[in-house]
Every structure is written in C-alpha cells, then in structure tokens.
C-alpha cells in the first residue's frame, strides 16, 4: 500500500508581498494555519520553510532546502528526500481556498507507478504546486537541480505524469493565490 504524506510549501521569499505570506491573517487565522488544516489526517505532514520567524503548525515537521534558492523544485526535492512516505500531496501556503477536500481529491486520483499528478485549471493549464509527487521522481528532480533547469514544467515532461481537472463539486477558487498586497486587498474585498 502506498503511503502518502502532505507537504505545505512556505519557503518562498514573499518579495512581491513585502511580508511573509504565511503569516497573513484571513478570518482570524494565518494563511499557514488555514492551509495546514487541509493536511489533517495525513500520516506525515511536512512544512517547507526557510524563514525562522514562521512557526511550525502542530503535527508538522520542518524541512529546509538541500539546494538553496532554487524555488519550488528544491522544496519538493528536499521533502521527498526526508519523508518516510512514498509520495506527498503538495499545497502552496498562499492559496487561501486550498481545502481538505482538495487534498483528499488529489490523494484519490494518485495511482501507484506515477511519478507525479498535477491539477489543471479551467483553461487546461497545469498547476504544478497543487499535486502529488512520488519518491520515484527524485532522480529527475536531482538532475534538474544540479544543472540549473528549475522550471517544474520542464521536469514534468520527463515523468510519468497524470493531469486531472478540478471536479465540479470543488470550488474553482482553489487556484487563487495571494502574491501581492493588491491580491490581498481584492481577496478581502477592500479594493
């Protein structure tokens, strides 16, 4: 039986936001707390974070990049290297509508033998940080990181990949993320 854990990506520099996105408050909770709740029930939960000011949610272990300053690909690599699970469901911490239902849907769509699974938005564009990655993709990740080819989409082209569309019962807003102060204002309805 395949063991699958949960990876919360919070290692970005938040340079466009100007403050750590993980600590932004939405309805009395930080974005970090809100998205971390989607990982409830997973056997292993990992927080990828490089900023010591960001707290570790209950039940999570911290993970730091092996390849610093190499973006999300390095995050996935580091987490897959340290996990005891066979694969990890991934969740970006700046996605306020990421839910437990979405994590469970991704989990239900993953099949043994896949290297990765990614969610597609309504336009058919892959959203590679909302997916599932298997330990079997570590050699490809490692090669891309060593050679500086850091676009996740390039890496996915070399893997046994499954693409899934968001089912109708899940909110299409799951693709919304908060990158700038303007995004936050629009989200809060104060624009």
Coordinates of C-alpha atoms in Angstrom, one line a residue:
X1 CA 0.0 0.0 0.0
X2 CA 1.3 3.4 -1.0
X3 CA 1.9 5.8 2.0
X4 CA 1.2 9.4 1.1
X5 CA 2.1 12.4 3.2
X6 CA 1.3 16.1 3.0
X7 CA 3.7 18.9 2.1
X8 CA 3.0 22.5 2.8
X9 CA 5.2 24.8 0.7
X10 CA 6.1 28.0 2.6
X11 CA 9.7 28.5 1.5
X12 CA 9.2 31.5 -0.8
X13 CA 10.7 34.9 -0.1
X14 CA 7.3 36.8 -0.3
X15 CA 9.2 39.6 -2.1
X16 CA 6.2 40.8 -4.0
X17 CA 4.0 40.8 -0.9
X18 CA 6.7 42.5 1.2
X19 CA 5.9 40.4 4.3
X20 CA 5.8 36.7 4.9
X21 CA 2.6 35.4 3.1
X22 CA 2.3 32.5 5.5
X23 CA 1.6 35.0 8.4
X24 CA -1.1 37.0 6.6
X25 CA -4.3 36.9 8.6
X26 CA -7.5 35.8 6.9
X27 CA -10.7 35.5 9.1
X28 CA -8.7 35.3 12.3
X29 CA -6.2 32.6 11.1
X30 CA -2.9 32.9 9.3
X31 CA -2.7 31.6 5.8
X32 CA -0.3 29.0 7.1
X33 CA -2.8 27.7 9.7
X34 CA -5.6 27.7 7.2
X35 CA -3.8 25.6 4.6
X36 CA -2.2 23.4 7.2
X37 CA -5.7 22.3 8.3
X38 CA -6.0 20.6 4.9
X39 CA -3.3 18.2 5.9
X40 CA -5.2 16.8 8.9
X41 CA -5.3 13.0 8.8
X42 CA -2.2 12.5 6.7
X43 CA 0.3 10.2 8.3
X44 CA 3.2 12.6 7.8
X45 CA 3.0 16.4 7.4
X46 CA 5.9 18.5 6.3
X47 CA 6.4 22.2 6.3
X48 CA 8.9 23.5 3.9
X49 CA 10.2 26.8 5.3
X50 CA 13.4 28.7 5.3
X51 CA 12.3 31.7 7.4
X52 CA 12.8 31.0 11.2
X53 CA 10.0 33.5 12.0
X54 CA 7.4 31.2 10.6
X55 CA 6.0 28.9 13.2
X56 CA 5.6 25.1 12.7
X57 CA 1.9 24.1 12.8
X58 CA 1.1 21.3 15.3
X59 CA 1.8 17.9 13.8
X60 CA 4.2 19.1 11.1
X61 CA 8.0 18.7 10.9
X62 CA 10.2 21.4 9.2
X63 CA 12.1 20.8 6.1
X64 CA 14.8 23.0 4.6
X65 CA 16.0 23.0 1.0
X66 CA 19.1 21.0 0.1
X67 CA 19.5 23.2 -2.9
X68 CA 19.0 26.8 -1.6
X69 CA 17.4 29.5 -3.7
X70 CA 16.2 27.1 -6.4
X71 CA 12.5 27.5 -5.9
X72 CA 9.6 25.0 -5.6
X73 CA 11.6 22.2 -7.3
X74 CA 14.1 22.3 -4.5
X75 CA 11.3 22.3 -1.9
X76 CA 9.7 19.1 -3.4
X77 CA 13.2 17.5 -3.7
X78 CA 14.1 18.2 0.0
X79 CA 10.7 17.0 1.3
X80 CA 10.8 13.8 -0.8
X81 CA 14.3 13.1 0.4
X82 CA 13.3 13.3 4.1
X83 CA 9.8 11.8 4.0
X84 CA 9.1 8.3 5.2
X85 CA 6.1 8.2 2.8
X86 CA 6.1 7.0 -0.8
X87 CA 4.6 10.3 -2.1
X88 CA 3.5 13.7 -1.0
X89 CA 0.4 15.8 -1.7
X90 CA 1.6 19.4 -2.2
X91 CA -0.2 22.6 -1.1
X92 CA 1.1 26.2 -1.5
X93 CA 0.6 28.2 1.7
X94 CA -0.5 31.3 -0.3
X95 CA -3.7 29.6 -1.6
X96 CA -6.5 30.6 0.8
X97 CA -9.1 28.3 -0.8
X98 CA -6.9 25.1 -0.6
X99 CA -9.0 22.7 1.4
X100 CA -9.0 19.2 2.9
X101 CA -11.5 18.2 0.2
X102 CA -9.0 19.2 -2.4
X103 CA -6.1 17.3 -0.7
X104 CA -8.3 14.2 -0.5
X105 CA -9.3 14.5 -4.2
X106 CA -5.7 14.7 -5.2
X107 CA -4.9 11.7 -3.0
X108 CA -7.8 9.7 -4.6
X109 CA -6.5 10.4 -8.1
X110 CA -3.0 9.3 -7.5
X111 CA -2.0 5.8 -8.7
X112 CA 0.9 3.5 -7.9
X113 CA 3.5 3.8 -10.7
X114 CA 3.0 7.5 -11.3
X115 CA 5.9 9.9 -10.7
X116 CA 3.5 12.9 -10.3
X117 CA 0.0 14.1 -10.6
X118 CA -0.9 17.8 -11.2
X119 CA -4.2 19.6 -11.1
X120 CA -5.3 21.5 -14.2
X121 CA -7.2 24.8 -14.0
X122 CA -10.3 25.6 -16.1
X123 CA -8.1 26.7 -19.0
X124 CA -6.3 23.4 -19.1
X125 CA -3.1 24.9 -17.6
X126 CA -1.2 22.7 -15.2
X127 CA -0.8 24.0 -11.6
X128 CA 2.3 22.0 -10.5
X129 CA 2.3 23.1 -6.9
X130 CA -1.2 21.6 -6.4
X131 CA -0.5 17.9 -7.0
X132 CA 1.2 14.7 -5.7
X133 CA 4.8 13.8 -6.2
X134 CA 6.3 10.4 -5.7
X135 CA 9.8 9.5 -4.5
X136 CA 10.3 8.0 -7.9
X137 CA 10.7 11.5 -9.3
X138 CA 13.8 12.2 -7.2
X139 CA 16.4 11.3 -9.8
X140 CA 14.8 13.7 -12.3
X141 CA 14.5 16.4 -9.7
X142 CA 18.1 15.9 -8.7
X143 CA 19.3 16.2 -12.3
X144 CA 17.3 19.3 -13.0
X145 CA 18.6 21.0 -9.8
X146 CA 22.2 20.1 -10.4
X147 CA 22.0 21.5 -14.0
X148 CA 20.0 24.6 -13.1
X149 CA 16.9 23.7 -15.1
X150 CA 14.5 25.0 -12.4
X151 CA 11.1 25.2 -14.2
X152 CA 8.8 22.5 -12.8
X153 CA 7.0 22.1 -16.2
X154 CA 10.3 21.1 -17.9
X155 CA 10.8 18.4 -15.2
X156 CA 7.2 17.1 -15.5
X157 CA 7.8 16.5 -19.2
X158 CA 10.3 13.7 -18.2
X159 CA 8.0 12.0 -15.8
X160 CA 5.1 9.5 -15.8
X161 CA 2.5 12.2 -15.2
X162 CA -1.2 12.3 -14.7
X163 CA -3.1 15.5 -15.2
X164 CA -6.6 15.9 -13.5
X165 CA -9.2 18.6 -13.8
X166 CA -10.8 20.1 -10.8
X167 CA -14.2 18.3 -10.2
X168 CA -17.3 20.4 -10.3
X169 CA -18.1 19.9 -6.6
X170 CA -14.8 21.7 -5.6
X171 CA -14.5 25.5 -5.7
X172 CA -12.6 26.8 -8.7
X173 CA -11.2 29.5 -6.5
X174 CA -8.6 26.9 -5.2
X175 CA -6.3 28.3 -7.9
X176 CA -6.3 31.8 -6.4
X177 CA -3.1 32.7 -4.6
X178 CA -2.1 35.8 -2.8
X179 CA 1.2 37.2 -4.1
X180 CA 0.9 41.0 -3.8
X181 CA -0.8 43.5 -1.5
X182 CA -3.3 44.1 -4.3
X183 CA -4.2 40.4 -4.4
X184 CA -4.8 40.5 -0.6
X185 CA -7.0 43.6 -0.9
X186 CA -9.1 42.0 -3.6
X187 CA -9.4 38.8 -1.6
X188 CA -10.6 40.8 1.5
X189 CA -12.9 42.9 -0.7
X190 CA -11.2 46.1 0.3
X191 CA -10.1 47.0 -3.2

